[in-house]
């Protein structure tokens, strides 16, 4: 890295929330209205380089080999915060690659903004601990704060108006409880309504939103204990409850938001059937139609075989738990 062109490259993994984040307490700073608890996935990876360059007239954002000016504004907004901290006016070339579908409810914004934040911090040599860095990643995408860490991660909504106490931190590393996640891909395209728009419509119009907020802390408490004690039954119960409650709140918005397709429902049904047969598996679903089946390691092959053969399931991805984001160059 030459002094004139500060650059760095980072790798981050996507994460999925077991207890969901849905709703913002401040849209500008991207402050979540609720705490959330996630697992980091080693099979969904983003690699991103950020190279600041005095010769550039604006940030150039290239994803999967193609310039994407329409996606650059969110990246520039985040990099502006790093530039302000570093006293730099240099724009950057950001090159990023996802090894999984982008914008389809597979948390590409989480791994994407975590990788950008880590690379930008490194390139500009900013002194910042991981918790503080997560407050920056959060400003790109709420769930990105969690992707900086490996294993089991908690995101605090915080109460400060400036968002300083709205950060993520690791609870247990991936070895604590090596769960597996089988992702059933039921659609490869981009989702119709992004999570930010879905959240604000839910907050403004859903009669269930208040109850969603009120009941969140109990879910976090149950999930935190279940994870600490490796109690799969309790974790399965609260994970499905949080997921269904989030989607029910969104479905009750006006107009109703339905992220699912027919295959999403078939996969839910099959997972519940497997659990009745004694297989330790449960589901969660984000702002898209893919279903993530979470299971104990020994059950992964059986779960994967069962989901892969369902009509409407295009393919499956099997993941273990991933480590924290890291600098790779
Ligand atoms: O990080 P965002 O703004 O894309 O929101 C993520 C919201 C969900 O994925 C639906 C839930 C979560 O906690 O990850």
Short mmCIF file of C-alpha atoms and ligand atoms in Angstrom, two decimals:
data_model
loop_
_atom_site.label_atom_id
_atom_site.label_comp_id
_atom_site.label_asym_id
_atom_site.label_seq_id
_atom_site.Cartn_x
_atom_site.Cartn_y
_atom_site.Cartn_z
CA UNK A 1 0.00 0.00 0.00
CA UNK A 2 1.55 3.32 -1.04
CA UNK A 3 1.00 6.41 1.11
CA UNK A 4 -0.78 8.13 -1.79
CA UNK A 5 -3.28 5.35 -2.38
CA UNK A 6 -4.53 3.87 0.86
CA UNK A 7 -6.17 0.53 0.13
CA UNK A 8 -7.26 -2.64 1.90
CA UNK A 9 -9.17 -5.80 1.19
CA UNK A 10 -11.55 -7.51 3.60
CA UNK A 11 -13.63 -10.66 3.79
CA UNK A 12 -16.91 -10.93 5.70
CA UNK A 13 -19.62 -13.54 5.99
CA UNK A 14 -23.36 -13.08 5.88
CA UNK A 15 -25.35 -13.69 9.02
CA UNK A 16 -28.92 -14.66 9.79
CA UNK A 17 -30.86 -13.49 12.78
CA UNK A 18 -32.43 -16.07 15.10
CA UNK A 19 -34.17 -13.20 16.87
CA UNK A 20 -34.97 -10.68 14.16
CA UNK A 21 -34.29 -7.01 13.70
CA UNK A 22 -37.29 -5.32 12.07
CA UNK A 23 -37.93 -1.60 12.48
CA UNK A 24 -35.75 1.46 13.09
CA UNK A 25 -35.75 3.91 15.98
CA UNK A 26 -33.90 6.43 13.79
CA UNK A 27 -33.85 6.17 10.01
CA UNK A 28 -31.02 8.63 9.42
CA UNK A 29 -28.50 6.90 11.69
CA UNK A 30 -30.03 3.51 10.94
CA UNK A 31 -30.67 2.73 14.59
CA UNK A 32 -32.59 -0.51 15.16
CA UNK A 33 -35.77 -0.40 17.24
CA UNK A 34 -35.01 -3.82 18.77
CA UNK A 35 -32.05 -5.95 19.83
CA UNK A 36 -31.29 -8.94 17.61
CA UNK A 37 -29.30 -12.16 17.86
CA UNK A 38 -27.60 -13.78 14.89
CA UNK A 39 -25.31 -16.53 13.68
CA UNK A 40 -22.56 -15.88 11.14
CA UNK A 41 -22.45 -18.22 8.13
CA UNK A 42 -19.18 -19.47 6.69
CA UNK A 43 -20.65 -20.47 3.30
CA UNK A 44 -21.85 -16.98 2.27
CA UNK A 45 -18.84 -14.80 1.71
CA UNK A 46 -18.18 -11.30 0.43
CA UNK A 47 -14.71 -10.06 -0.47
CA UNK A 48 -14.26 -6.35 -0.94
CA UNK A 49 -11.39 -4.03 -1.73
CA UNK A 50 -11.52 -0.32 -1.00
CA UNK A 51 -8.84 1.81 -2.67
CA UNK A 52 -8.83 5.55 -2.02
CA UNK A 53 -7.42 7.52 -4.93
CA UNK A 54 -6.91 11.29 -5.22
CA UNK A 55 -7.47 11.04 -8.98
CA UNK A 56 -11.11 9.92 -8.65
CA UNK A 57 -13.98 12.43 -8.98
CA UNK A 58 -16.46 10.14 -7.21
CA UNK A 59 -16.67 6.71 -5.62
CA UNK A 60 -16.75 3.88 -8.15
CA UNK A 61 -18.66 0.81 -6.98
CA UNK A 62 -18.08 -2.43 -8.88
CA UNK A 63 -19.99 -5.53 -7.79
CA UNK A 64 -19.32 -8.92 -9.33
CA UNK A 65 -17.31 -7.33 -12.14
CA UNK A 66 -19.89 -4.71 -13.11
CA UNK A 67 -20.02 -0.99 -12.22
CA UNK A 68 -23.26 -0.34 -10.29
CA UNK A 69 -23.77 3.43 -10.06
CA UNK A 70 -27.32 2.87 -8.79
CA UNK A 71 -25.94 1.08 -5.69
CA UNK A 72 -23.10 3.54 -5.08
CA UNK A 73 -25.06 6.16 -3.09
CA UNK A 74 -25.37 3.99 0.05
CA UNK A 75 -21.70 3.10 -0.16
CA UNK A 76 -20.68 6.74 -0.59
CA UNK A 77 -22.84 7.74 2.40
CA UNK A 78 -20.94 5.23 4.56
CA UNK A 79 -17.50 6.11 3.18
CA UNK A 80 -18.24 9.81 3.78
CA UNK A 81 -18.36 9.04 7.51
CA UNK A 82 -14.94 7.36 7.35
CA UNK A 83 -13.53 10.22 5.25
CA UNK A 84 -14.81 12.74 7.80
CA UNK A 85 -13.07 10.83 10.61
CA UNK A 86 -9.81 10.55 8.70
CA UNK A 87 -9.90 14.12 7.38
CA UNK A 88 -9.65 12.73 3.86
CA UNK A 89 -11.32 14.00 0.72
CA UNK A 90 -10.27 11.10 -1.52
CA UNK A 91 -12.90 9.06 -3.29
CA UNK A 92 -12.49 5.32 -3.58
CA UNK A 93 -12.81 2.44 -5.98
CA UNK A 94 -14.76 -0.33 -4.26
CA UNK A 95 -14.66 -3.78 -5.84
CA UNK A 96 -16.78 -6.42 -4.26
CA UNK A 97 -17.70 -10.00 -4.99
CA UNK A 98 -20.40 -12.18 -3.43
CA UNK A 99 -20.24 -15.96 -3.85
CA UNK A 100 -24.05 -16.11 -3.48
CA UNK A 101 -27.12 -14.30 -4.94
CA UNK A 102 -27.30 -10.59 -4.11
CA UNK A 103 -30.42 -8.91 -2.73
CA UNK A 104 -32.47 -12.09 -2.49
CA UNK A 105 -32.89 -12.29 1.28
CA UNK A 106 -29.48 -13.89 1.80
CA UNK A 107 -28.04 -10.98 3.77
CA UNK A 108 -25.72 -9.73 1.03
CA UNK A 109 -25.99 -6.21 2.47
CA UNK A 110 -24.79 -7.51 5.86
CA UNK A 111 -21.58 -9.10 4.61
CA UNK A 112 -21.18 -6.35 2.00
CA UNK A 113 -21.25 -3.38 4.36
CA UNK A 114 -19.24 -5.22 7.04
CA UNK A 115 -16.48 -5.84 4.47
CA UNK A 116 -16.58 -2.23 3.22
CA UNK A 117 -16.42 -0.83 6.77
CA UNK A 118 -13.50 -3.06 7.78
CA UNK A 119 -11.54 -2.38 4.57
CA UNK A 120 -12.14 1.40 4.81
CA UNK A 121 -11.04 1.50 8.45
CA UNK A 122 -7.88 -0.44 7.61
CA UNK A 123 -7.09 1.60 4.48
CA UNK A 124 -7.42 4.88 6.38
CA UNK A 125 -5.58 3.47 9.46
CA UNK A 126 -8.36 4.63 11.77
CA UNK A 127 -7.92 3.67 15.42
CA UNK A 128 -11.25 2.07 16.30
CA UNK A 129 -12.25 -0.99 18.28
CA UNK A 130 -14.61 -3.62 16.88
CA UNK A 131 -17.69 -2.37 18.75
CA UNK A 132 -17.17 1.15 17.38
CA UNK A 133 -16.52 -0.20 13.89
CA UNK A 134 -19.84 -2.04 14.12
CA UNK A 135 -21.62 1.31 14.68
CA UNK A 136 -20.23 2.36 11.28
CA UNK A 137 -21.13 -0.90 9.53
CA UNK A 138 -24.62 -0.45 10.99
CA UNK A 139 -24.99 2.80 9.11
CA UNK A 140 -24.60 0.90 5.83
CA UNK A 141 -27.08 -1.80 6.84
CA UNK A 142 -28.41 -2.66 10.29
CA UNK A 143 -27.51 -6.34 10.06
CA UNK A 144 -23.98 -5.50 8.80
CA UNK A 145 -22.93 -4.60 12.35
CA UNK A 146 -23.37 -8.29 13.25
CA UNK A 147 -21.33 -9.60 10.28
CA UNK A 148 -18.12 -8.17 11.73
CA UNK A 149 -18.15 -10.98 14.30
CA UNK A 150 -18.14 -14.75 14.13
CA UNK A 151 -20.32 -17.38 15.80
CA UNK A 152 -23.23 -16.07 17.88
CA UNK A 153 -23.65 -12.30 17.90
CA UNK A 154 -25.91 -9.86 19.70
CA UNK A 155 -26.84 -6.43 18.37
CA UNK A 156 -27.91 -3.84 20.94
CA UNK A 157 -30.46 -1.27 19.86
CA UNK A 158 -29.06 1.20 22.40
CA UNK A 159 -30.83 4.28 23.69
CA UNK A 160 -28.43 7.17 22.90
CA UNK A 161 -29.69 9.57 20.26
CA UNK A 162 -26.31 9.57 18.49
CA UNK A 163 -26.29 5.76 18.21
CA UNK A 164 -22.99 5.32 20.04
CA UNK A 165 -24.46 2.48 22.11
CA UNK A 166 -26.12 0.76 19.15
CA UNK A 167 -23.44 -1.82 18.37
CA UNK A 168 -22.92 -5.55 17.93
CA UNK A 169 -20.73 -7.85 19.98
CA UNK A 170 -19.88 -11.56 19.93
CA UNK A 171 -21.56 -13.82 22.50
CA UNK A 172 -19.86 -17.15 21.69
CA UNK A 173 -17.49 -18.16 18.93
CA UNK A 174 -18.43 -20.69 16.26
CA UNK A 175 -16.96 -23.64 18.21
CA UNK A 176 -19.32 -23.11 21.16
CA UNK A 177 -22.15 -24.87 19.30
CA UNK A 178 -21.38 -25.85 15.70
CA UNK A 179 -24.89 -25.54 14.28
CA UNK A 180 -25.49 -26.06 10.57
CA UNK A 181 -27.75 -24.05 8.30
CA UNK A 182 -29.34 -25.48 5.16
CA UNK A 183 -30.55 -22.68 2.91
CA UNK A 184 -33.35 -23.58 0.53
CA UNK A 185 -33.22 -21.24 -2.46
CA UNK A 186 -36.73 -20.87 -3.86
CA UNK A 187 -36.03 -17.87 -6.11
CA UNK A 188 -32.78 -16.47 -7.51
CA UNK A 189 -33.99 -12.94 -8.38
CA UNK A 190 -33.85 -9.76 -6.35
CA UNK A 191 -36.58 -9.24 -3.78
CA UNK A 192 -39.36 -6.78 -4.67
CA UNK A 193 -39.34 -4.70 -1.46
CA UNK A 194 -36.10 -3.95 0.37
CA UNK A 195 -35.91 -4.34 4.14
CA UNK A 196 -35.74 -0.56 4.82
CA UNK A 197 -39.01 0.08 2.95
CA UNK A 198 -40.59 -3.03 4.43
CA UNK A 199 -39.68 -1.91 7.93
CA UNK A 200 -40.99 1.62 7.57
CA UNK A 201 -44.28 0.45 6.04
CA UNK A 202 -44.68 -2.05 8.90
CA UNK A 203 -43.88 0.58 11.55
CA UNK A 204 -46.28 3.10 10.02
CA UNK A 205 -49.25 0.90 9.20
CA UNK A 206 -49.17 -2.49 10.93
CA UNK A 207 -51.37 -2.78 14.04
CA UNK A 208 -49.03 -5.53 15.25
CA UNK A 209 -45.86 -3.44 15.21
CA UNK A 210 -46.26 -2.18 18.79
CA UNK A 211 -46.59 -5.75 20.08
CA UNK A 212 -43.59 -6.77 17.99
CA UNK A 213 -41.54 -4.14 19.84
CA UNK A 214 -43.01 -4.96 23.25
CA UNK A 215 -42.28 -8.69 23.09
CA UNK A 216 -38.76 -8.55 21.66
CA UNK A 217 -36.76 -8.46 24.90
CA UNK A 218 -38.33 -11.72 26.10
CA UNK A 219 -37.28 -13.42 22.86
CA UNK A 220 -33.73 -12.14 23.22
CA UNK A 221 -33.59 -13.43 26.79
CA UNK A 222 -34.87 -16.88 25.79
CA UNK A 223 -32.52 -17.16 22.80
CA UNK A 224 -29.47 -15.98 24.76
CA UNK A 225 -30.10 -18.62 27.43
CA UNK A 226 -30.86 -21.34 24.87
CA UNK A 227 -27.60 -20.64 23.05
CA UNK A 228 -25.55 -20.50 26.27
CA UNK A 229 -27.03 -23.87 27.37
CA UNK A 230 -27.04 -25.39 23.87
CA UNK A 231 -30.75 -26.07 24.30
CA UNK A 232 -31.94 -26.75 20.75
CA UNK A 233 -35.61 -27.20 21.59
CA UNK A 234 -35.84 -23.81 23.26
CA UNK A 235 -33.80 -22.15 20.49
CA UNK A 236 -36.05 -23.69 17.82
CA UNK A 237 -39.17 -22.41 19.56
CA UNK A 238 -37.98 -18.83 19.92
CA UNK A 239 -36.35 -18.72 16.45
CA UNK A 240 -39.56 -19.73 14.66
CA UNK A 241 -41.61 -17.46 16.92
CA UNK A 242 -39.45 -14.42 16.13
CA UNK A 243 -39.50 -15.16 12.40
CA UNK A 244 -43.26 -15.71 12.21
CA UNK A 245 -43.93 -12.65 14.37
CA UNK A 246 -41.78 -10.45 12.13
CA UNK A 247 -43.53 -11.72 9.00
CA UNK A 248 -46.98 -11.50 10.61
CA UNK A 249 -46.31 -7.84 11.49
CA UNK A 250 -45.21 -7.15 7.91
CA UNK A 251 -48.18 -9.04 6.44
CA UNK A 252 -50.51 -6.87 8.53
CA UNK A 253 -49.08 -3.65 7.03
CA UNK A 254 -51.10 -1.73 4.47
CA UNK A 255 -50.60 -2.85 1.77
CA UNK A 256 -49.57 -6.20 3.23
CA UNK A 257 -46.00 -7.33 2.67
CA UNK A 258 -45.58 -10.95 1.66
CA UNK A 259 -41.98 -12.03 1.15
CA UNK A 260 -42.87 -15.71 0.74
CA UNK A 261 -43.75 -17.80 -2.29
CA UNK A 262 -45.49 -21.18 -2.44
CA UNK A 263 -42.23 -23.09 -2.01
CA UNK A 264 -41.39 -21.06 1.11
CA UNK A 265 -44.51 -22.47 2.74
CA UNK A 266 -43.76 -26.04 1.56
CA UNK A 267 -40.30 -25.82 3.11
CA UNK A 268 -41.72 -24.57 6.43
CA UNK A 269 -44.18 -27.46 6.37
CA UNK A 270 -41.45 -30.03 5.69
CA UNK A 271 -39.21 -28.67 8.45
CA UNK A 272 -42.04 -28.89 10.98
CA UNK A 273 -42.75 -32.44 9.81
CA UNK A 274 -39.08 -33.41 10.27
CA UNK A 275 -39.11 -31.94 13.76
CA UNK A 276 -42.19 -33.96 14.66
CA UNK A 277 -40.19 -37.01 13.56
CA UNK A 278 -37.47 -36.08 16.03
CA UNK A 279 -35.02 -34.29 13.70
CA UNK A 280 -33.48 -31.27 15.49
CA UNK A 281 -34.24 -28.57 12.91
CA UNK A 282 -36.12 -25.25 12.80
CA UNK A 283 -36.56 -22.47 10.26
CA UNK A 284 -36.09 -18.77 9.84
CA UNK A 285 -36.85 -16.47 6.89
CA UNK A 286 -35.66 -12.94 6.16
CA UNK A 287 -36.94 -10.30 3.75
CA UNK A 288 -37.15 -12.73 0.86
CA UNK A 289 -38.52 -16.17 -0.04
CA UNK A 290 -35.52 -18.32 0.94
CA UNK A 291 -35.84 -20.55 3.99
CA UNK A 292 -32.91 -21.12 6.31
CA UNK A 293 -33.14 -24.43 8.18
CA UNK A 294 -31.06 -24.42 11.34
CA UNK A 295 -30.10 -27.82 12.70
CA UNK A 296 -27.70 -29.78 14.84
CA UNK A 297 -24.66 -30.93 12.82
CA UNK A 298 -25.66 -34.61 12.60
CA UNK A 299 -29.02 -33.73 11.06
CA UNK A 300 -27.67 -31.56 8.22
CA UNK A 301 -27.44 -34.31 5.56
CA UNK A 302 -30.98 -35.52 6.24
CA UNK A 303 -32.41 -31.99 6.27
CA UNK A 304 -30.61 -31.11 3.05
CA UNK A 305 -31.86 -34.26 1.27
CA UNK A 306 -35.42 -33.59 2.41
CA UNK A 307 -35.50 -29.95 1.32
CA UNK A 308 -33.67 -30.42 -1.98
CA UNK A 309 -36.36 -32.72 -3.36
CA UNK A 310 -39.25 -30.34 -2.68
CA UNK A 311 -40.89 -28.81 -5.78
CA UNK A 312 -39.91 -25.12 -6.04
CA UNK A 313 -36.59 -25.53 -4.25
CA UNK A 314 -34.00 -24.65 -6.92
CA UNK A 315 -30.96 -25.58 -4.88
CA UNK A 316 -29.63 -25.71 -1.37
CA UNK A 317 -26.56 -24.25 0.30
CA UNK A 318 -25.23 -25.91 3.45
CA UNK A 319 -23.28 -23.71 5.83
CA UNK A 320 -21.51 -23.99 9.11
CA UNK A 321 -20.93 -21.09 11.46
CA UNK A 322 -18.36 -18.58 10.30
CA UNK A 323 -15.61 -16.55 11.89
CA UNK A 324 -15.29 -12.81 12.22
CA UNK A 325 -14.63 -10.51 9.26
CA UNK A 326 -10.94 -10.16 8.49
CA UNK A 327 -8.42 -8.23 6.43
CA UNK A 328 -7.07 -10.40 3.65
CA UNK A 329 -4.51 -8.12 2.00
O1 LIG B 1 -29.78 -5.07 7.55
P1 LIG B 1 -31.06 -4.82 6.87
O2 LIG B 1 -31.44 -3.39 6.88
O3 LIG B 1 -31.09 -5.40 5.47
O4 LIG B 1 -32.23 -5.58 7.69
C1 LIG B 1 -32.24 -6.95 7.92
C2 LIG B 1 -33.58 -7.41 8.34
C3 LIG B 1 -33.76 -8.92 8.42
O5 LIG B 1 -32.80 -9.59 7.65
C4 LIG B 1 -35.12 -9.26 7.86
C5 LIG B 1 -33.72 -9.40 9.87
C6 LIG B 1 -32.36 -9.44 10.50
O6 LIG B 1 -32.29 -9.23 11.71
O7 LIG B 1 -31.37 -9.71 9.80
#
